[in-house]
Amino acid sequence: MFGTYTLRGRFRQEKHSDHAREDTMDRSEAEKEIQQLRAEIEYHNHRYYVLDDPVVSDTEFDRLMHRLTELERSFPDLITPASPTQRVGAQPLGQFATAPHTIPMLSLANAFKEEEVREFDSRVRKLLDTSDVDYVIEPKIDGLAVELVYEKGEFISGSTRGDGYTGEDITQNLRTIHTIPMRLFSHQDIAIPDRLEVRGEVYMGKQEFRDLNKKRGLTGEPIFANPRNAAAGSLRQLDPRISAQRRLRMFCYGVGQMLGFTAETHYQFLELLRKWGFYVNPLIRLCSGIEEVITAYGRLSGMREELPYEIDGTVVKVNRLDLQERLGSVSRAPRWALAYKFEAYEETTVVDDIIVSVGRTGALTPVAILKPVVIGGVEVSRATLHNEDEIARKDIRKGDTVLVTRAGDVIPEVIKVILAKRTGTEVPFRMPEYCPVCKEKVVRERDEAVRRCVNMNCPAQIKGRIRHFASKRAMDIDGLGTKLVEQLVESGLVRNVAHVYEVRKEDLVGLERLADKSAGNIIASIERSKNPTFSRFLYALGIPHVGEHIADLLTESYTDIHLLMNAQEGELMKIPEIGPEVANSIVTFFEDGENRESIERLLRKGVDIIYKKTALSDASLVNPMAGKVFLFTGALTSMTREEARKKVESMGGRTAASVSKTVDYLVVGEGGGTKLEKAKALGIDLLDEAAFLKMVTGPNSP
Ligand code: IVH
């Protein structure tokens, strides 16, 4: 056998010589390559995030980033804050520094009616003493105003609007936003200003907002009332690594100070911003005269629902910059611009009832039944309350008068209770102990804010469960798709997964649009699915937290489903990678009487599980790789990653996707990166390719 100590020693030596090679790389050569890489990466970043039109694959992009990281590691003094490697989020701050604005960031006067917009136009024309004025109309993004400062083309700092005169320095967080260029793109015919202050709106898209709230709902963190609050909360994080995860974007629409450069019109200036690499809203239009503005407003208003981000109106701006200057500003708002807003997506109404709905995965979600109210043209009669913690936090009671928003196509939300309207007759809410659909006892899992119905036969979950059960990577029943599952459940033929094996051809033919031949095919594929591996079978059951990987792990320690059905949490947690959450979920699932009965029924109906032949303990005696966890970094020369993975698995080992304490060996190929650092820190044994090959081919091989 080989000693891991020597392997590590060998590894260290090799790494050492690697460094020597890079150290001898000419510094100026490295600098040149670094510059080139940065420009290339920022170009692709822009294609991806701003233009939504990438020209390279993710792998190629990663390769460039990897190379840059490597070079910067060898020449750390060449790292600059504007390097794309610095977008990941720097160290947390204690507090934000204050950042005064060179030129105050004004706010806008509001208009809600066409009449008010016409008055604005008359005022402008009168003050300028002219008959026609060009305007630019822009979507009014519902986010938060931010200023970016560039010196000699490089992003140096950025701040929030604050009170208009002084904001907070949020430079580190802004660096994590991919639509913000770290360096202005240079063009032959456009000079780079010595100093440029660019203004715009940081926002969170509707989908990102929904995803974030969903995640927070599960962990019991407070829900954000709207994407604007979510964006603000994310930007004002003292830990930039959190901002980096929030997938924020920024549209640019204005300028503060600009030294060494001028433009004639606002529209031209927006064009310039685009060329420098900023994200400028593509719906911005140039209008000659107020009639065109009103038409454009109507068009934008019609698009409001479908846009992937929230807009709360439009902003109308006088196009010529000299005219803007002549108009000036009064009481902190410019006379050359106007916010022409849409109807607010907010109304007050009464909570008639609080009901509980059961989702496809068994999660119980409280829902407010509202006295119907029209919000932004749509009638709203329900709003999600997310979970019991959220209800407690907002203290929402049956009978309360509440403020509700409907943010675009986002599900309506109760923002807050209007406490002044309380009469004392309102009834506080309590989550049920039993599933409102199947009446089984519900469980609240550790570290989760939601309660779940864990009965796999609960009618509220059954369609989704059967779809999952039949899916390709589970029991692989060809032809049992969404439509058919729906018909089977709705006709009452199937009420739990075991019923799938009781379906007869005649039953299928009786269903809508199913020909004799296809019914036969489906019956055949149901038959074929009767010999699943233990791992597929476990995965098919849809136990919360048991995906394919965990299912696989379980099959190594358990050689019969009944042993697993009776397993205790402590015992399960002895398996590497199985923590208390997963163990608890497994035990809870098998404790449920209906679940146990369904499994027995499946076995009675002829499902014959294929178990692994050798249990782990036997295997490890004959094979040193059995049960060991391998992780790969860098490229191997003798085989692909996939081949290596298969090799490990064929010898009873397992592979991991990331560094953790459960990893036994890190196999280091060429160009291994961050995994290596982490593995070293955790004291994981390192294998080079030769040592790995020796291990897979056996110690006696040459
Ligand atoms: S121009 C002096 N343009 O609306 C001009 N603002 O209600 C000031 N906003 O603080 C801003 N989209 O946060 C402008 N296309 C747009 C905008 C926009 C959103 C926000 C901005 C501003 C607020 C004023």
XYZ file of C-alpha atoms and ligand atoms in Angstrom:
726
model
C 0.000 0.000 0.000
C 1.035 3.556 -0.428
C 1.251 6.105 2.319
C -0.744 9.249 1.924
C 2.041 11.170 3.577
C 4.415 10.593 0.685
C 1.688 11.459 -1.739
C 1.162 14.775 -0.080
C 4.883 15.368 -0.081
C 5.062 14.655 -3.769
C 2.139 16.873 -4.380
C 3.664 19.745 -2.549
C 6.837 19.460 -4.558
C 4.986 19.535 -7.810
C 2.996 22.529 -6.799
C 6.202 24.190 -5.826
C 7.678 23.754 -9.254
C 4.426 25.048 -10.733
C 4.892 28.254 -8.853
C 8.474 28.471 -9.927
C 7.286 28.320 -13.510
C 4.838 31.148 -13.007
C 7.336 33.206 -11.031
C 9.637 33.091 -13.982
C 6.827 34.335 -16.201
C 7.781 37.844 -17.021
C 5.895 40.301 -14.832
C 5.049 42.601 -17.688
C 3.958 39.610 -19.723
C 1.635 38.585 -16.898
C 0.350 42.106 -16.613
C -0.430 42.155 -20.297
C -2.301 38.872 -20.124
C -4.194 40.020 -17.033
C -5.325 43.186 -18.807
C -6.421 41.189 -21.815
C -8.298 38.659 -19.717
C -10.077 41.370 -17.758
C -11.205 43.109 -20.920
C -12.350 39.828 -22.413
C -14.213 38.791 -19.258
C -15.935 42.165 -18.917
C -16.919 41.954 -22.569
C -18.563 38.560 -22.033
C -20.081 39.724 -18.770
C -21.714 42.592 -20.687
C -22.922 40.280 -23.461
C -24.483 38.014 -20.877
C -26.003 40.398 -18.341
C -26.636 43.604 -20.265
C -27.297 42.418 -23.801
C -28.705 39.035 -22.776
C -26.835 37.637 -25.778
C -23.800 35.599 -24.686
C -21.272 34.579 -27.309
C -19.328 32.014 -25.277
C -20.334 29.006 -23.218
C -20.309 29.106 -19.433
C -17.373 26.699 -19.461
C -15.337 29.002 -21.645
C -16.220 31.934 -19.420
C -15.194 29.937 -16.341
C -11.929 29.058 -18.027
C -11.092 32.742 -18.531
C -12.008 33.544 -14.935
C -9.924 30.635 -13.751
C -6.886 31.777 -15.680
C -7.249 35.314 -14.353
C -7.583 34.097 -10.768
C -4.478 31.984 -11.229
C -2.416 34.856 -12.586
C -3.647 37.207 -9.883
C -2.665 34.629 -7.291
C 0.878 34.579 -8.658
C 1.051 38.357 -8.904
C -1.187 39.607 -6.081
C 0.069 43.162 -6.387
C -1.583 43.329 -9.809
C -5.057 42.812 -8.315
C -7.169 45.949 -8.630
C -10.628 46.596 -7.162
C -12.027 46.820 -10.693
C -10.912 43.297 -11.584
C -13.816 40.956 -12.427
C -12.489 38.583 -9.749
C -13.528 41.155 -7.154
C -17.229 40.902 -8.005
C -17.827 37.990 -5.657
C -18.191 40.111 -2.527
C -15.489 41.475 -0.267
C -15.197 41.301 3.546
C -18.140 42.551 5.625
C -18.101 46.138 6.862
C -18.844 47.410 10.371
C -20.918 50.271 9.009
C -21.307 52.268 5.808
C -19.311 55.457 5.336
C -21.257 58.561 4.347
C -20.914 59.725 0.762
C -21.764 63.305 -0.176
C -23.060 63.855 -3.731
C -21.192 66.430 -5.799
C -24.484 67.475 -7.354
C -27.645 66.828 -5.310
C -29.793 63.904 -6.394
C -33.201 65.480 -6.855
C -36.570 63.816 -6.765
C -39.439 64.216 -9.197
C -42.799 65.920 -9.218
C -45.621 63.402 -9.718
C -48.553 63.378 -12.122
C -51.336 60.809 -12.273
C -53.642 62.265 -14.909
C -53.190 63.135 -18.550
C -54.365 66.651 -17.757
C -51.448 67.162 -15.363
C -48.992 66.020 -18.024
C -50.422 68.508 -20.507
C -50.062 71.234 -17.890
C -46.414 70.254 -17.415
C -45.853 70.571 -21.162
C -47.542 73.992 -21.285
C -45.412 75.194 -18.393
C -42.204 74.000 -20.055
C -43.067 75.603 -23.389
C -44.074 78.846 -21.746
C -40.880 79.099 -19.705
C -38.787 78.357 -22.786
C -40.961 80.487 -24.986
C -41.162 77.869 -27.709
C -43.876 75.917 -29.471
C -42.320 72.495 -29.708
C -40.212 70.515 -27.287
C -38.772 67.024 -27.619
C -39.164 64.725 -24.657
C -37.670 61.423 -23.656
C -40.003 58.976 -21.963
C -38.543 56.275 -19.742
C -40.028 53.507 -17.639
C -39.916 54.518 -13.984
C -38.130 51.583 -12.382
C -39.321 50.703 -8.911
C -36.017 50.218 -7.173
C -33.634 52.540 -5.480
C -31.586 55.408 -6.831
C -27.841 55.003 -6.829
C -24.876 57.021 -8.054
C -21.753 55.471 -9.576
C -18.456 57.332 -9.850
C -15.883 56.600 -12.564
C -12.469 58.182 -12.683
C -10.467 57.844 -15.876
C -12.912 55.192 -16.933
C -12.640 53.039 -13.818
C -15.404 52.442 -11.297
C -14.154 53.860 -8.027
C -17.171 54.264 -5.777
C -20.923 54.294 -5.536
C -23.553 55.424 -3.087
C -27.250 55.468 -2.291
C -29.324 58.598 -2.829
C -29.833 59.121 0.910
C -31.424 62.501 1.541
C -30.320 63.696 -1.889
C -27.229 65.472 -0.566
C -25.479 62.673 1.277
C -25.901 58.948 0.809
C -24.146 55.821 2.040
C -21.033 54.407 0.444
C -22.100 51.004 -0.903
C -19.199 50.538 -3.335
C -18.488 46.928 -2.320
C -22.079 45.864 -2.842
C -22.330 47.618 -6.193
C -19.302 45.734 -7.482
C -21.313 42.511 -7.169
C -23.927 43.770 -9.649
C -23.018 42.390 -13.035
C -24.817 45.016 -15.095
C -22.503 47.686 -13.661
C -19.312 47.982 -15.714
C -16.128 48.038 -13.671
C -14.435 49.937 -16.484
C -15.940 51.955 -19.320
C -15.614 50.361 -22.735
C -13.339 52.480 -24.851
C -14.201 53.504 -28.386
C -11.951 55.254 -30.888
C -14.261 58.201 -31.411
C -15.407 58.662 -27.802
C -13.193 60.208 -25.161
C -13.255 58.775 -21.648
C -14.283 61.507 -19.179
C -11.837 62.275 -16.369
C -14.673 61.956 -13.930
C -18.141 60.653 -14.584
C -21.034 60.290 -12.191
C -23.751 58.002 -13.509
C -27.138 57.651 -11.883
C -29.714 54.963 -12.130
C -31.935 52.516 -10.375
C -30.876 49.272 -8.702
C -33.729 46.793 -8.738
C -34.651 43.177 -8.242
C -36.555 41.333 -10.980
C -39.969 39.824 -10.250
C -38.746 36.248 -10.532
C -35.722 36.859 -8.311
C -38.033 38.512 -5.809
C -40.406 35.556 -5.801
C -37.532 33.082 -5.411
C -36.012 35.063 -2.568
C -39.286 35.303 -0.652
C -39.970 31.631 -1.187
C -36.623 30.771 0.344
C -37.180 33.156 3.226
C -40.655 31.719 3.765
C -39.161 28.271 4.260
C -36.534 29.380 6.731
C -38.826 31.745 8.583
C -36.973 34.929 7.671
C -39.232 37.961 7.194
C -40.756 38.309 3.739
C -40.057 41.430 1.669
C -43.263 43.287 0.836
C -42.168 44.168 -2.710
C -39.159 43.986 -5.039
C -38.138 47.531 -4.097
C -37.798 46.669 -0.419
C -35.968 43.504 -1.363
C -33.512 45.479 -3.515
C -33.013 48.062 -0.772
C -32.504 45.370 1.861
C -30.003 43.609 -0.363
C -28.001 46.741 -1.188
C -27.798 47.858 2.403
C -26.178 44.616 3.516
C -22.955 45.152 5.399
C -21.818 41.797 4.070
C -21.259 42.141 0.305
C -21.350 38.358 -0.086
C -25.061 38.493 0.694
C -25.664 41.258 -1.846
C -23.772 39.143 -4.363
C -26.302 36.329 -3.963
C -29.293 38.572 -4.489
C -29.074 38.917 -8.271
C -29.628 42.662 -8.446
C -29.469 44.706 -11.628
C -29.118 48.369 -12.429
C -30.625 50.506 -15.171
C -28.804 53.795 -15.767
C -30.723 56.918 -16.760
C -28.886 60.033 -15.666
C -25.727 61.908 -14.923
C -24.301 63.856 -12.009
C -20.968 65.497 -12.610
C -19.200 64.887 -15.903
C -15.739 66.379 -16.384
C -14.050 66.463 -19.744
C -17.105 65.491 -21.722
C -20.401 66.931 -22.945
C -23.478 65.786 -24.818
C -26.205 67.857 -26.418
C -29.259 65.881 -25.547
C -30.359 63.464 -22.874
C -31.068 60.847 -25.522
C -27.535 61.135 -26.903
C -26.217 60.822 -23.405
C -28.175 57.581 -22.912
C -26.653 56.303 -26.161
C -23.223 57.102 -24.774
C -23.978 55.263 -21.555
C -24.942 52.248 -23.612
C -21.693 52.391 -25.539
C -19.684 52.631 -22.348
C -21.306 49.394 -21.251
C -24.105 50.546 -18.950
C -27.484 48.859 -18.932
C -29.933 51.395 -20.364
C -33.585 50.465 -20.537
C -34.469 49.387 -24.097
C -38.016 50.801 -23.817
C -36.852 54.414 -23.580
C -38.300 56.496 -26.465
C -37.665 59.896 -27.953
C -40.943 61.797 -28.508
C -41.517 65.006 -30.415
C -44.246 66.772 -28.526
C -46.587 65.826 -25.714
C -49.018 63.794 -27.887
C -46.317 61.237 -28.581
C -45.489 61.168 -24.872
C -49.099 60.309 -24.026
C -49.186 57.517 -26.623
C -45.892 56.109 -25.340
C -47.198 56.211 -21.773
C -50.209 54.127 -22.849
C -47.928 51.601 -24.499
C -45.697 51.241 -21.443
C -48.707 50.990 -19.180
C -49.968 48.086 -21.314
C -46.633 46.297 -20.940
C -46.414 46.719 -17.197
C -47.638 43.241 -16.285
C -45.375 41.345 -18.648
C -42.131 43.105 -17.859
C -39.730 41.015 -15.775
C -39.230 43.954 -13.377
C -41.563 46.363 -11.591
C -42.283 49.798 -13.004
C -44.539 52.238 -11.193
C -44.917 54.755 -13.989
C -42.905 56.659 -16.548
C -40.492 59.564 -16.333
C -40.849 62.324 -18.918
C -37.713 64.413 -19.490
C -36.954 67.415 -21.710
C -34.449 66.089 -24.226
C -32.122 69.032 -24.842
C -29.614 69.473 -22.013
C -29.293 73.231 -22.568
C -33.060 73.555 -22.184
C -32.933 71.452 -19.004
C -30.396 73.892 -17.634
C -32.534 76.882 -18.541
C -35.528 75.366 -16.795
C -33.589 74.613 -13.604
C -35.288 73.268 -10.517
C -37.628 74.344 -7.749
C -38.089 72.800 -4.316
C -35.738 69.886 -4.920
C -37.390 68.746 -8.152
C -36.307 69.661 -11.674
C -38.733 71.663 -13.799
C -37.635 69.690 -16.868
C -38.859 66.290 -15.709
C -42.050 64.707 -14.439
C -42.978 61.313 -13.046
C -46.166 60.290 -14.859
C -47.239 57.452 -12.637
C -49.450 54.425 -13.029
C -52.209 53.623 -10.659
C -50.715 52.288 -7.419
C -50.909 48.555 -6.911
C -52.056 48.999 -3.330
C -55.475 48.956 -1.681
C -56.978 48.414 1.724
C -59.522 45.686 2.311
C -60.763 43.315 5.007
C -59.534 39.806 5.844
C -62.747 37.765 5.782
C -61.027 34.525 6.651
C -57.663 32.789 6.879
C -57.596 29.351 5.279
C -54.769 26.867 4.836
C -53.863 25.386 1.473
C -51.711 22.293 0.956
C -49.147 22.454 -1.821
C -47.831 19.662 -4.006
C -44.986 18.932 -1.587
C -47.273 18.936 1.410
C -46.346 22.424 2.633
C -49.215 24.123 4.464
C -49.611 27.742 3.418
C -51.986 30.123 5.155
C -53.955 32.252 2.703
C -55.992 35.375 3.463
C -59.481 35.396 1.957
C -60.139 39.059 1.267
C -63.205 41.111 0.640
C -62.705 41.446 -3.143
C -60.919 44.634 -4.152
C -59.742 45.896 -7.543
C -56.014 46.613 -7.570
C -54.560 48.057 -10.765
C -57.466 46.757 -12.828
C -57.446 43.210 -11.431
C -59.780 41.835 -8.789
C -57.962 40.429 -5.805
C -59.692 38.144 -3.307
C -56.779 36.146 -1.868
C -53.292 36.919 -0.648
C -50.566 34.585 0.512
C -49.560 34.882 4.148
C -46.516 32.588 3.626
C -46.285 30.877 7.026
C -47.288 31.169 10.653
C -44.208 33.147 11.668
C -45.019 35.761 9.057
C -48.605 36.048 10.320
C -47.347 36.433 13.871
C -44.813 39.031 12.807
C -47.441 41.121 11.059
C -50.102 40.177 13.630
C -52.730 39.560 10.978
C -56.106 38.491 12.373
C -59.369 37.434 10.834
C -61.498 40.592 10.497
C -58.515 42.960 10.214
C -58.410 45.806 7.728
C -55.156 45.389 5.804
C -53.069 47.072 3.142
C -52.633 44.742 0.158
C -50.303 45.044 -2.845
C -50.438 43.302 -6.125
C -47.030 43.824 -7.620
C -47.411 43.079 -11.324
C -47.843 39.372 -11.820
C -46.487 38.692 -8.357
C -48.943 36.977 -5.970
C -50.832 39.556 -3.864
C -49.332 40.257 -0.450
C -50.657 41.670 2.772
C -48.244 44.472 3.642
C -49.573 45.446 7.035
C -52.567 45.679 9.323
C -54.241 49.073 9.650
C -54.211 48.989 13.439
C -56.359 52.121 13.734
C -59.243 50.094 12.283
C -59.118 47.356 14.948
C -62.390 46.956 16.807
C -61.355 44.224 19.201
C -63.515 41.585 17.535
C -60.678 40.336 15.292
C -59.682 36.717 15.783
C -56.002 35.685 15.979
C -54.954 32.796 13.752
C -53.623 29.383 14.743
C -52.065 26.895 12.356
C -53.909 23.564 12.286
C -52.315 20.460 13.794
C -53.966 18.292 11.152
C -53.859 18.505 7.368
C -57.020 20.289 6.197
C -57.220 17.959 3.195
C -56.449 14.438 4.467
C -56.758 15.091 8.230
C -53.413 13.431 9.019
C -51.239 15.029 11.692
C -48.842 17.601 10.220
C -45.210 18.093 11.221
C -43.075 21.151 11.554
C -39.546 20.249 10.605
C -36.565 21.538 12.437
C -35.211 24.834 11.067
C -38.242 25.253 8.854
C -40.995 27.775 9.307
C -43.527 25.688 7.423
C -45.625 22.764 8.550
C -45.991 19.859 6.197
C -48.425 17.094 5.626
C -46.145 14.066 5.203
C -48.862 11.662 4.120
C -47.762 10.546 0.653
C -51.382 9.761 -0.228
C -52.774 13.150 0.692
C -55.090 14.082 -2.204
C -53.585 17.569 -2.306
C -50.226 16.095 -3.195
C -51.078 12.939 -4.999
C -50.832 14.073 -8.638
C -47.392 15.566 -8.147
C -46.255 12.517 -6.199
C -47.373 10.072 -8.842
C -45.715 12.147 -11.562
C -42.516 12.037 -9.578
C -42.913 8.328 -8.829
C -43.255 7.520 -12.536
C -40.553 9.920 -13.740
C -37.530 8.804 -15.719
C -35.018 8.813 -12.875
C -37.473 7.223 -10.457
C -39.581 4.201 -11.514
C -39.261 5.228 -15.169
C -42.794 4.427 -16.312
C -42.880 5.555 -19.900
C -46.158 7.171 -20.947
C -47.408 7.979 -17.451
C -47.179 11.733 -17.967
C -48.906 14.726 -16.392
C -52.095 14.437 -18.487
C -52.638 10.764 -17.815
C -51.865 11.103 -14.106
C -54.464 13.844 -13.936
C -57.063 11.630 -15.593
C -56.227 8.648 -13.417
C -56.487 10.639 -10.203
C -59.574 12.561 -11.222
C -61.401 9.435 -12.334
C -60.630 7.911 -8.935
C -58.663 5.006 -10.425
C -55.488 5.999 -8.639
C -55.410 7.442 -5.142
C -51.912 6.417 -4.141
C -48.723 5.241 -5.835
C -49.488 1.571 -5.260
C -52.691 1.872 -7.277
C -50.534 2.413 -10.363
C -49.836 -1.330 -10.300
C -53.541 -2.138 -10.148
C -54.507 -0.247 -13.295
C -55.821 -2.520 -16.073
C -55.779 -1.945 -19.809
C -59.605 -1.661 -19.858
C -59.396 1.174 -17.305
C -57.037 3.090 -19.562
C -59.044 2.535 -22.712
C -62.037 3.949 -20.878
C -60.177 7.214 -20.397
C -60.390 10.078 -22.811
C -58.246 10.006 -25.945
C -56.342 6.838 -25.146
C -56.195 4.345 -27.994
C -56.030 0.615 -27.425
C -52.439 0.418 -28.587
C -51.099 3.171 -26.376
C -53.014 1.760 -23.412
C -51.209 -1.525 -24.068
C -47.863 0.251 -24.200
C -48.484 1.946 -20.885
C -49.456 -1.294 -19.181
C -46.254 -2.833 -20.557
C -44.109 -0.034 -19.197
C -45.823 -0.289 -15.806
C -44.887 -3.977 -15.801
C -41.319 -3.217 -16.831
C -40.901 -0.800 -13.926
C -41.405 -3.525 -11.331
C -37.710 -4.195 -10.753
C -36.255 -0.893 -9.584
C -32.916 -0.640 -7.848
C -33.339 0.184 -4.168
C -31.943 3.628 -4.807
C -34.493 4.467 -7.531
C -37.299 3.097 -5.402
C -36.343 5.309 -2.460
C -36.027 8.328 -4.685
C -39.425 7.543 -6.235
C -41.129 7.641 -2.837
C -40.512 11.382 -2.712
C -39.353 11.552 0.902
C -38.616 15.230 1.633
C -34.846 15.891 1.440
C -34.116 12.499 -0.129
C -32.864 13.144 -3.632
C -30.958 10.686 -5.793
C -27.701 11.173 -3.968
C -29.083 10.594 -0.466
C -31.102 7.642 -1.770
C -27.876 6.171 -3.070
C -26.135 6.633 0.261
C -28.952 4.891 2.096
C -28.762 1.835 -0.112
C -25.161 1.313 0.931
C -26.046 0.874 4.578
C -29.422 -0.787 4.279
C -29.962 -4.027 2.458
C -33.728 -4.149 2.886
C -36.474 -1.547 2.832
C -37.872 -2.808 6.127
C -34.596 -2.136 7.896
C -34.726 1.428 6.684
C -38.392 1.786 7.600
C -37.493 0.994 11.201
C -34.272 3.008 11.377
C -33.758 5.563 14.154
C -32.412 9.078 13.640
C -29.144 8.458 15.496
C -28.415 5.411 13.394
C -29.102 7.255 10.145
C -26.847 10.092 11.166
C -23.891 7.721 11.329
C -23.971 7.716 7.539
C -21.624 10.406 6.242
C -23.510 13.345 4.709
C -26.760 12.552 6.530
C -27.484 15.296 9.028
C -30.287 15.734 11.551
C -32.632 17.393 9.056
C -32.505 14.513 6.564
C -32.555 11.838 9.282
C -35.595 13.445 10.851
C -37.354 13.664 7.516
C -36.760 9.955 6.769
C -37.951 8.801 10.176
C -41.038 11.025 10.020
C -41.902 9.703 6.585
C -41.718 6.058 7.605
C -43.555 6.675 10.856
C -46.653 7.608 8.906
C -49.039 4.676 8.835
C -50.392 5.421 5.364
C -46.907 5.637 3.932
C -45.986 2.246 5.432
C -49.159 0.721 4.072
C -48.479 2.090 0.561
C -45.009 0.566 0.569
C -46.322 -2.845 1.649
C -48.953 -2.613 -1.033
C -46.345 -1.833 -3.678
C -44.424 -4.942 -2.631
C -47.576 -7.049 -2.661
C -48.389 -5.824 -6.150
C -45.151 -7.269 -7.426
C -42.606 -4.484 -7.052
C -39.397 -6.399 -6.490
C -36.581 -4.158 -5.309
C -33.026 -4.920 -6.393
C -30.706 -4.462 -3.428
C -26.947 -3.978 -3.524
C -25.200 -7.277 -3.008
C -22.451 -6.297 -0.637
C -23.064 -4.212 2.384
C -20.441 -1.586 3.053
C -18.655 -3.382 5.872
C -17.967 -6.490 3.789
C -16.847 -4.537 0.797
C -14.318 -2.449 2.636
C -12.374 -5.570 3.579
C -11.633 -6.460 0.000
C -11.516 -3.068 -1.548
C -9.859 0.023 -0.085
C -12.028 2.311 -2.207
C -15.343 1.029 -0.894
C -17.274 3.746 0.846
C -14.550 6.328 0.302
C -15.532 9.731 -1.051
C -13.531 11.200 -3.915
C -13.553 14.705 -5.263
C -11.856 15.874 -8.455
C -10.271 19.165 -9.374
C -8.494 20.090 -12.568
C -8.268 17.900 -15.647
C -6.952 14.331 -15.698
C -4.841 13.359 -18.688
C -5.647 9.657 -18.853
C -9.431 9.811 -18.611
C -12.350 12.191 -18.496
C -13.953 13.293 -15.247
C -16.971 11.161 -16.084
C -14.822 8.062 -16.664
C -13.023 8.647 -13.399
C -16.314 9.021 -11.591
C -17.624 5.778 -13.048
C -14.400 4.032 -12.114
C -14.734 5.158 -8.504
C -18.343 4.096 -8.355
C -17.666 0.726 -9.927
C -15.226 0.078 -7.106
C -17.737 0.969 -4.449
C -16.509 4.482 -3.842
C -18.486 7.652 -4.129
C -17.850 11.063 -5.609
C -18.669 14.469 -4.192
C -19.328 17.736 -5.981
C -17.737 20.094 -3.497
C -15.222 20.167 -0.673
C -16.517 19.134 2.725
C -15.331 17.138 5.688
C -16.885 13.996 4.256
C -14.455 13.952 1.333
C -11.667 11.385 1.823
C -9.507 12.152 -1.203
C -9.087 15.118 -3.507
C -7.744 13.987 -6.856
C -5.761 16.868 -8.307
C -5.417 17.073 -12.060
C -3.952 19.844 -14.132
C -5.011 23.345 -13.263
C -6.756 22.456 -9.985
C -8.207 25.578 -8.393
C -10.098 26.743 -5.332
C -11.124 23.231 -4.268
C -7.472 22.535 -3.613
C -7.113 25.418 -1.177
C -10.222 24.386 0.710
C -9.227 20.727 0.788
C -5.819 21.646 2.190
C -7.451 23.731 4.866
C -9.584 20.755 5.902
C -6.606 18.379 5.856
C -8.109 16.185 3.140
C -5.720 13.687 1.585
C -4.521 14.721 -1.844
C -3.848 12.347 -4.712
C -2.146 13.237 -7.939
C -3.213 11.473 -11.101
C -0.571 8.741 -10.847
C -1.556 7.897 -7.291
C -5.219 7.854 -8.225
C -4.535 5.494 -11.137
C -2.580 3.221 -8.875
C -5.506 3.119 -6.515
C -8.060 2.236 -9.163
C -5.883 -0.356 -10.849
C -4.748 -1.855 -7.560
C -1.527 -1.587 -5.527
C 0.211 -4.417 -7.391
C -0.029 -2.867 -10.811
C 3.027 -1.203 -12.290
S -34.735 60.644 -13.112
C -33.848 64.637 -11.487
N -35.437 58.436 -14.339
O -37.718 57.783 -9.294
C -34.147 63.325 -12.045
N -35.710 58.550 -11.985
O -39.421 59.719 -7.946
C -34.284 62.300 -11.008
N -36.576 56.520 -10.970
O -35.277 59.083 -7.157
C -34.507 60.941 -11.405
N -36.737 55.352 -12.830
O -35.138 56.623 -7.814
C -35.351 59.088 -13.151
N -35.986 56.524 -15.550
C -35.896 57.176 -14.372
C -36.271 56.569 -13.150
C -36.167 57.319 -11.982
C -36.898 55.334 -11.515
C -36.703 56.843 -9.519
C -35.476 57.456 -8.898
C -35.896 58.784 -8.355
C -37.356 58.586 -8.198
C -38.094 59.905 -8.210
